[in-house]
Coordinates of C-alpha atoms and ligand atoms in Angstrom, one line a residue:
M1 CA -112.5 176.0 -120.0
T2 CA -113.3 174.8 -123.5
A3 CA -115.2 171.6 -124.2
T4 CA -113.0 168.6 -124.9
L5 CA -113.9 165.5 -126.9
W6 CA -111.9 162.4 -125.9
T7 CA -111.9 160.0 -128.9
N8 CA -110.5 156.6 -129.6
A9 CA -110.3 155.3 -126.0
R10 CA -111.2 151.9 -124.5
I11 CA -113.5 153.3 -121.9
V12 CA -114.2 151.7 -118.5
T13 CA -117.1 153.6 -117.0
A14 CA -117.2 151.7 -113.7
D15 CA -120.8 152.8 -113.8
G16 CA -122.3 149.3 -113.6
T17 CA -119.6 147.7 -115.8
T18 CA -115.8 147.4 -115.9
T19 CA -115.7 146.0 -119.4
P20 CA -113.9 148.4 -121.7
S21 CA -115.7 149.6 -124.8
A22 CA -114.1 148.8 -128.1
P23 CA -111.6 151.5 -129.1
G24 CA -113.6 154.4 -130.6
A25 CA -117.0 152.9 -129.9
L26 CA -117.7 155.5 -127.3
E27 CA -116.6 159.1 -127.1
L28 CA -116.5 161.4 -124.0
L29 CA -117.4 165.0 -123.9
T30 CA -116.2 167.1 -121.0
D31 CA -116.7 170.8 -120.3
G32 CA -116.4 173.1 -117.3
G33 CA -114.5 170.3 -115.4
K34 CA -117.5 167.9 -115.7
I35 CA -118.4 164.9 -117.9
V36 CA -121.1 166.2 -120.2
A37 CA -121.9 163.2 -122.5
L38 CA -120.8 159.7 -123.2
G39 CA -121.9 158.2 -126.5
A40 CA -121.1 157.4 -130.2
D41 CA -120.4 160.2 -132.7
L42 CA -120.9 163.1 -130.3
P43 CA -121.0 166.6 -131.9
R44 CA -117.6 168.1 -132.5
Q45 CA -118.4 171.8 -132.9
G46 CA -115.9 173.9 -131.1
A47 CA -114.5 171.1 -129.0
K48 CA -110.8 170.4 -128.6
I49 CA -110.3 166.8 -129.8
V50 CA -108.0 164.5 -127.9
D51 CA -107.1 161.3 -129.7
C52 CA -106.5 158.7 -127.0
E53 CA -104.9 156.3 -129.5
G54 CA -106.6 153.2 -128.2
R55 CA -105.6 153.6 -124.6
L56 CA -107.6 152.4 -121.7
M57 CA -109.5 155.2 -119.9
T58 CA -110.8 154.6 -116.4
P59 CA -112.2 156.9 -113.7
A60 CA -109.2 158.4 -111.9
P61 CA -108.4 156.1 -108.9
I62 CA -109.4 157.2 -105.4
D63 CA -107.4 156.4 -102.3
C64 CA -110.1 156.4 -99.7
H65 CA -108.1 155.6 -96.5
T66 CA -104.7 157.1 -95.8
H67 CA -102.7 158.5 -92.9
L68 CA -100.2 160.1 -95.3
V69 CA -99.6 163.3 -93.2
F70 CA -97.1 162.4 -90.5
G71 CA -93.7 163.2 -89.1
G72 CA -90.8 160.8 -88.9
D73 CA -90.3 157.3 -90.0
R74 CA -90.8 153.9 -88.4
A75 CA -88.4 151.7 -90.4
F76 CA -86.7 150.7 -87.1
E77 CA -90.0 149.1 -86.1
F78 CA -90.0 147.2 -89.3
E79 CA -86.6 145.8 -88.2
Q80 CA -88.0 145.0 -84.8
R81 CA -90.8 143.0 -86.4
L82 CA -88.3 141.2 -88.5
D83 CA -86.7 140.2 -85.1
G84 CA -90.0 138.7 -84.1
V85 CA -91.6 141.5 -82.0
A86 CA -95.3 141.8 -82.6
Y87 CA -97.0 145.0 -83.7
E88 CA -99.2 145.1 -80.6
E89 CA -96.2 144.6 -78.4
I90 CA -94.4 147.5 -80.0
A91 CA -97.5 149.7 -79.6
R92 CA -97.9 148.8 -75.9
A93 CA -94.2 149.7 -75.3
G94 CA -94.8 153.2 -76.5
G95 CA -93.9 152.7 -80.2
G96 CA -96.3 152.4 -83.1
I97 CA -98.8 155.2 -83.3
K98 CA -97.2 156.9 -80.3
A99 CA -93.8 157.0 -82.0
S100 CA -95.4 158.8 -84.9
M101 CA -97.2 161.1 -82.5
R102 CA -93.9 162.3 -81.0
A103 CA -92.5 163.0 -84.5
T104 CA -95.7 164.6 -85.7
R105 CA -96.0 166.9 -82.7
A106 CA -92.5 168.2 -83.3
M107 CA -93.5 169.6 -86.7
D108 CA -95.5 172.7 -87.7
V109 CA -98.0 172.7 -90.5
D110 CA -95.4 173.7 -93.2
Q111 CA -93.0 171.0 -92.1
L112 CA -95.8 168.4 -92.2
V113 CA -96.7 169.5 -95.7
T114 CA -93.1 169.3 -96.9
A115 CA -92.7 165.8 -95.3
S116 CA -96.0 164.5 -96.8
L117 CA -96.1 165.9 -100.3
P118 CA -93.8 163.3 -101.8
R119 CA -96.2 160.6 -100.6
L120 CA -99.1 162.4 -102.2
D121 CA -97.1 162.8 -105.4
H122 CA -96.5 159.0 -105.6
L123 CA -100.2 158.5 -105.6
L124 CA -100.8 161.2 -108.2
A125 CA -98.2 159.6 -110.4
E126 CA -100.5 156.5 -110.6
G127 CA -103.5 158.6 -111.7
V128 CA -105.1 159.1 -108.3
S129 CA -107.2 162.3 -108.1
T130 CA -109.0 162.0 -104.8
V131 CA -107.3 161.2 -101.5
E132 CA -108.7 160.8 -98.0
I133 CA -106.2 162.0 -95.3
K134 CA -106.8 161.3 -91.6
S135 CA -105.5 163.0 -88.5
G136 CA -104.5 160.7 -85.7
Y137 CA -100.8 161.2 -85.0
G138 CA -101.2 164.4 -83.1
L139 CA -103.4 163.2 -80.3
S140 CA -103.8 166.7 -78.8
V141 CA -106.4 169.2 -80.1
E142 CA -103.8 171.5 -81.7
A143 CA -101.6 168.8 -83.2
E144 CA -104.6 167.0 -84.6
L145 CA -105.9 170.2 -86.2
H146 CA -102.3 170.9 -87.5
M147 CA -102.5 167.6 -89.4
L148 CA -105.7 168.5 -91.1
R149 CA -104.5 172.0 -91.8
A150 CA -101.5 170.4 -93.6
A151 CA -103.9 168.2 -95.6
R152 CA -105.9 171.3 -96.6
A153 CA -102.7 173.1 -97.6
M154 CA -101.7 170.2 -99.8
E155 CA -104.9 170.4 -101.7
T156 CA -104.0 174.0 -102.7
Q157 CA -100.6 172.8 -103.9
R158 CA -101.6 170.0 -106.2
N159 CA -104.4 169.2 -108.7
V160 CA -106.2 166.8 -106.3
R161 CA -109.4 166.6 -104.2
I162 CA -108.6 165.9 -100.5
R163 CA -111.1 164.7 -98.0
K164 CA -110.1 165.3 -94.4
T165 CA -111.1 162.9 -91.6
W166 CA -110.9 163.4 -87.9
L167 CA -109.2 160.4 -86.3
A168 CA -108.2 161.8 -82.9
A169 CA -109.6 158.5 -81.4
H170 CA -106.6 156.6 -82.9
A171 CA -104.6 155.9 -79.7
L172 CA -104.4 157.2 -76.2
P173 CA -101.4 159.6 -75.7
P174 CA -99.3 159.0 -72.6
E175 CA -100.7 162.0 -70.7
Y176 CA -104.1 160.4 -70.8
A177 CA -103.0 156.9 -69.9
G178 CA -105.9 155.1 -68.1
R179 CA -108.2 158.0 -68.9
A180 CA -109.8 157.1 -72.2
V181 CA -113.1 158.7 -71.3
D182 CA -111.5 162.0 -70.5
Y183 CA -109.4 161.9 -73.8
I184 CA -112.6 161.3 -75.8
H185 CA -114.2 164.4 -74.3
E186 CA -111.3 166.7 -73.9
V187 CA -109.4 166.0 -77.1
A188 CA -111.5 164.0 -79.6
I189 CA -114.8 165.8 -79.0
A190 CA -113.4 169.3 -78.2
G191 CA -111.1 169.1 -81.2
L192 CA -113.9 167.9 -83.4
N193 CA -116.0 171.0 -82.4
A194 CA -113.0 173.3 -83.1
G195 CA -112.1 171.6 -86.4
H196 CA -115.7 171.6 -87.5
A197 CA -116.0 175.3 -86.8
E198 CA -112.9 175.8 -88.9
G199 CA -114.4 173.8 -91.8
L200 CA -111.6 171.3 -91.5
I201 CA -113.5 168.0 -91.1
D202 CA -115.4 166.0 -93.7
A203 CA -115.9 162.8 -91.6
V204 CA -115.1 161.3 -88.2
D205 CA -113.2 158.0 -87.8
S206 CA -111.8 156.0 -84.9
F207 CA -109.7 152.9 -84.1
C208 CA -111.9 150.3 -82.3
E209 CA -109.5 147.7 -80.9
G210 CA -108.1 146.3 -77.7
I211 CA -105.0 148.6 -78.0
A212 CA -107.2 151.6 -78.9
F213 CA -110.8 152.4 -78.0
S214 CA -113.9 150.4 -77.1
T215 CA -117.4 151.0 -78.6
E216 CA -118.5 152.3 -75.1
E217 CA -115.7 154.9 -75.1
L218 CA -116.4 155.9 -78.7
A219 CA -120.2 156.3 -78.3
P220 CA -120.1 160.0 -77.2
L221 CA -117.8 160.9 -80.1
Y222 CA -120.1 159.3 -82.7
A223 CA -123.1 161.0 -81.1
R224 CA -121.4 164.4 -81.4
A225 CA -120.5 163.7 -85.1
K226 CA -124.1 162.9 -85.7
A227 CA -125.2 166.2 -84.0
L228 CA -122.8 168.1 -86.3
G229 CA -124.2 166.3 -89.3
L230 CA -120.8 164.6 -90.1
D231 CA -120.3 161.3 -91.8
V232 CA -118.7 158.6 -89.7
K233 CA -116.3 155.7 -90.4
I234 CA -114.3 153.2 -88.3
H235 CA -111.2 151.0 -88.2
S236 CA -112.7 147.8 -87.0
E237 CA -111.9 144.1 -86.5
Q238 CA -108.3 144.6 -87.7
L239 CA -106.5 142.6 -84.9
S240 CA -109.4 141.0 -83.1
H241 CA -113.2 141.1 -83.1
A242 CA -113.9 144.1 -80.9
G243 CA -117.4 144.9 -82.2
G244 CA -116.6 148.2 -84.0
T245 CA -118.3 147.1 -87.3
A246 CA -121.7 146.5 -85.7
F247 CA -121.4 149.8 -83.8
A248 CA -120.5 151.6 -87.0
A249 CA -123.4 150.1 -88.9
R250 CA -125.7 151.2 -86.1
H251 CA -124.4 154.7 -86.8
G252 CA -125.0 154.5 -90.5
A253 CA -121.2 154.6 -91.2
L254 CA -120.0 155.4 -94.7
S255 CA -117.4 152.6 -94.3
A256 CA -115.8 150.1 -91.9
D257 CA -112.2 149.5 -92.7
H258 CA -109.7 146.6 -92.3
L259 CA -112.2 143.9 -91.2
E260 CA -110.0 140.8 -91.2
Y261 CA -111.8 139.6 -88.1
A262 CA -115.3 140.6 -89.2
T263 CA -118.1 138.0 -89.5
A264 CA -121.0 137.2 -91.7
E265 CA -123.2 138.9 -89.2
D266 CA -121.1 142.0 -89.5
A267 CA -121.5 141.8 -93.3
A268 CA -125.3 141.6 -93.0
L269 CA -125.4 144.6 -90.7
M270 CA -123.1 146.6 -93.2
A271 CA -125.4 145.6 -96.1
A272 CA -128.4 146.9 -94.2
S273 CA -126.7 150.2 -93.3
G274 CA -125.1 150.8 -96.7
T275 CA -121.6 150.7 -95.2
V276 CA -118.7 150.1 -97.6
A277 CA -116.1 147.5 -96.6
V278 CA -112.7 149.2 -97.1
L279 CA -110.1 146.4 -97.4
L280 CA -106.5 147.3 -96.7
P281 CA -104.2 144.6 -98.1
G282 CA -101.0 146.7 -97.4
A283 CA -101.6 146.4 -93.6
F284 CA -102.5 142.7 -94.0
Y285 CA -99.3 142.2 -95.9
T286 CA -97.0 144.2 -93.7
L287 CA -98.3 142.7 -90.4
R288 CA -98.1 139.2 -92.1
E289 CA -101.7 138.7 -91.0
T290 CA -103.1 135.2 -91.8
V291 CA -106.8 135.8 -91.1
L292 CA -108.5 137.0 -94.3
P293 CA -111.4 139.5 -94.4
P294 CA -114.7 137.7 -95.1
V295 CA -114.8 138.6 -98.8
E296 CA -117.3 135.8 -99.7
A297 CA -119.7 137.1 -97.0
F298 CA -119.4 140.6 -98.3
R299 CA -120.2 139.4 -101.8
A300 CA -123.1 137.3 -100.6
A301 CA -124.6 140.2 -98.6
G302 CA -124.0 142.7 -101.4
V303 CA -121.6 144.9 -99.4
P304 CA -119.6 147.1 -101.8
M305 CA -115.8 146.5 -101.3
A306 CA -113.2 149.3 -101.7
L307 CA -109.4 148.9 -101.6
S308 CA -107.0 151.5 -100.3
T309 CA -103.4 151.9 -99.5
D310 CA -103.8 152.8 -95.7
C311 CA -100.6 154.7 -96.3
N312 CA -99.1 155.1 -92.9
P313 CA -95.6 154.9 -91.3
G314 CA -96.1 151.6 -89.4
T315 CA -98.5 149.0 -90.7
S316 CA -98.7 150.0 -94.4
P317 CA -95.9 152.2 -95.8
L318 CA -97.5 151.9 -99.2
T319 CA -98.1 154.7 -101.7
S320 CA -99.2 152.7 -104.7
I321 CA -102.8 152.3 -105.7
L322 CA -101.8 149.9 -108.5
M323 CA -99.9 147.6 -106.0
T324 CA -103.0 147.8 -103.7
M325 CA -105.2 146.5 -106.5
N326 CA -102.7 143.7 -107.2
M327 CA -102.6 142.8 -103.5
G328 CA -106.4 142.9 -103.4
A329 CA -106.5 140.3 -106.1
T330 CA -103.5 138.1 -105.0
L331 CA -104.1 138.2 -101.2
F332 CA -107.8 138.6 -100.9
R333 CA -108.9 136.9 -104.2
L334 CA -110.9 139.9 -105.5
T335 CA -111.6 139.7 -109.2
V336 CA -110.1 142.2 -111.6
S337 CA -113.5 143.8 -111.9
E338 CA -113.9 144.0 -108.1
C339 CA -110.4 145.5 -107.8
L340 CA -111.2 148.3 -110.3
K341 CA -114.5 149.1 -108.7
A342 CA -112.8 149.0 -105.3
V343 CA -110.6 152.0 -106.2
T344 CA -113.2 153.9 -108.2
C345 CA -116.9 153.9 -107.6
N346 CA -116.8 152.0 -104.3
A347 CA -114.0 154.1 -103.0
A348 CA -116.1 157.2 -103.9
Q349 CA -119.0 155.7 -102.0
A350 CA -116.7 155.1 -99.0
L351 CA -116.1 158.9 -99.0
G352 CA -119.7 160.0 -99.6
L353 CA -118.6 161.2 -103.1
S354 CA -120.7 158.9 -105.3
N355 CA -122.4 161.9 -107.0
E356 CA -119.1 163.7 -107.6
T357 CA -116.4 161.3 -108.8
G358 CA -115.4 157.6 -109.3
R359 CA -117.4 156.8 -112.4
I360 CA -117.5 158.0 -116.0
A361 CA -121.0 159.3 -116.2
P362 CA -122.6 162.6 -117.2
G363 CA -122.7 165.2 -114.4
L364 CA -119.7 163.8 -112.5
S365 CA -116.3 165.5 -112.3
A366 CA -114.1 164.7 -115.3
D367 CA -111.5 162.9 -113.2
L368 CA -109.9 160.3 -115.5
A369 CA -106.9 158.2 -116.0
L370 CA -105.5 157.2 -119.4
W371 CA -103.3 154.1 -119.3
D372 CA -100.9 152.5 -121.8
V373 CA -102.6 149.2 -121.6
E374 CA -105.7 147.6 -123.2
S375 CA -107.5 145.9 -120.4
P376 CA -108.1 146.2 -116.6
A377 CA -106.4 142.9 -116.1
Q378 CA -103.2 144.4 -117.4
L379 CA -103.5 147.1 -114.8
V380 CA -104.0 144.7 -111.9
A381 CA -101.7 141.8 -112.9
R382 CA -98.4 143.4 -113.0
I383 CA -96.2 144.4 -110.0
G384 CA -94.1 147.5 -109.8
F385 CA -95.3 148.7 -113.2
N386 CA -96.9 152.1 -113.8
P387 CA -98.5 152.4 -117.3
L388 CA -100.1 155.8 -116.6
H389 CA -100.2 157.9 -119.7
S390 CA -102.0 160.9 -118.3
R391 CA -104.1 162.0 -115.4
V392 CA -107.1 164.3 -116.0
F393 CA -108.5 166.2 -113.0
R394 CA -111.7 168.3 -113.3
G395 CA -111.4 168.1 -117.1
A396 CA -107.7 169.2 -117.4
E397 CA -104.7 167.0 -118.2
C398 CA -102.3 167.4 -115.3
P399 CA -98.5 167.7 -115.9
Q400 CA -96.8 164.6 -114.4
Ligands
NIG501 O1 -104.9 151.8 -90.3 N1 -105.1 150.6 -87.5 C1 -104.8 151.6 -87.0 N2 -104.1 152.6 -87.7 C2 -103.3 152.5 -88.8 C3 -101.9 152.1 -88.4 C4 -101.3 153.1 -87.5 C5 -99.9 153.0 -87.3 O2 -99.3 151.9 -86.9 O3 -99.3 154.0 -87.4 C6 -103.9 151.5 -89.8 O4 -103.3 150.4 -90.0
FE502 FE1 -105.8 153.2 -91.2

């Protein structure tokens, strides 16, 4: 790959600052898929010159929490909720995650890829270049592995980096009703061992909640993840305070996600363990939640905040990282600068990718987005507006 010099952009590095440089004040040199240099008047010899014509350049957005591989559709549950039925009620009656489980189990890997690619493509159309995809709708060893095999296959079919997360501890399937401990050993841990041996798993996640798993039930799974040297994450304090955040912090989790019912004590523990708060306004919005995540406590404690779509068929049928930023600002009162960091450098940190992507800094992958706007505020303020001019993945401009 030849060296490329990107000139005349307003560059937001997200490496400490989100203030754009004046157009042309900084140039960017990329080569071999990496960022080589950022500075004024860089040497031009041999480099292909790309004139960015004053556009805003940011690190390519990262969607650090998705469930975008699944079968079926749950629009009928949306209608049930419009009739006043609560999400937890639907889940306890065999809907929710279990409805997606039935549809997902009915599909093979190719069918899952075909069903899921359009969702991935929506994200890519807004500049996203790294996506985390969780299992969690198979709930058997084979069906969970199928989901991550589909995620792996999607990475070969698009210009994108995909991180694969093992979320077998998402819900208890009917055949294990009343036997959570057996499920954790026979499915979550057995499948983790198999998936790890197949090189399918980057991190381990779980749903810690009254309708899902307790910290006691999850402990052996996190111990096994640690023994395998895998990073861990958690869905915690989404519908109630079930203690998952403190548990995850004790395990040095990369991130704790949702967090509407988290406390200032949880925030302090997260700060001490270097755990990122991944906020998911799409789920908050869809469930019409009224309890806000403790953003002020995260700020005060210095916990990095990320934002993500949580793309899933039930609580967050959202495939727009731009809308997610807007919701982060409007619903959670994050500043524009916080929203931008939340989908770039902090999202990278939530995936353990800080040294690979999420900032414009020498040595990192040249994953960039060029936008037909002048300021980050113009990216975050508008609704249903996609000003992406081009997406650059590993130094190469991707066809839209
Ligand atoms: O992140 N919280 C648990 N899991 C998903 C929703 C799962 C579903 O309803 O399908 C979430 O919101
Ligand atoms: Fe989720």
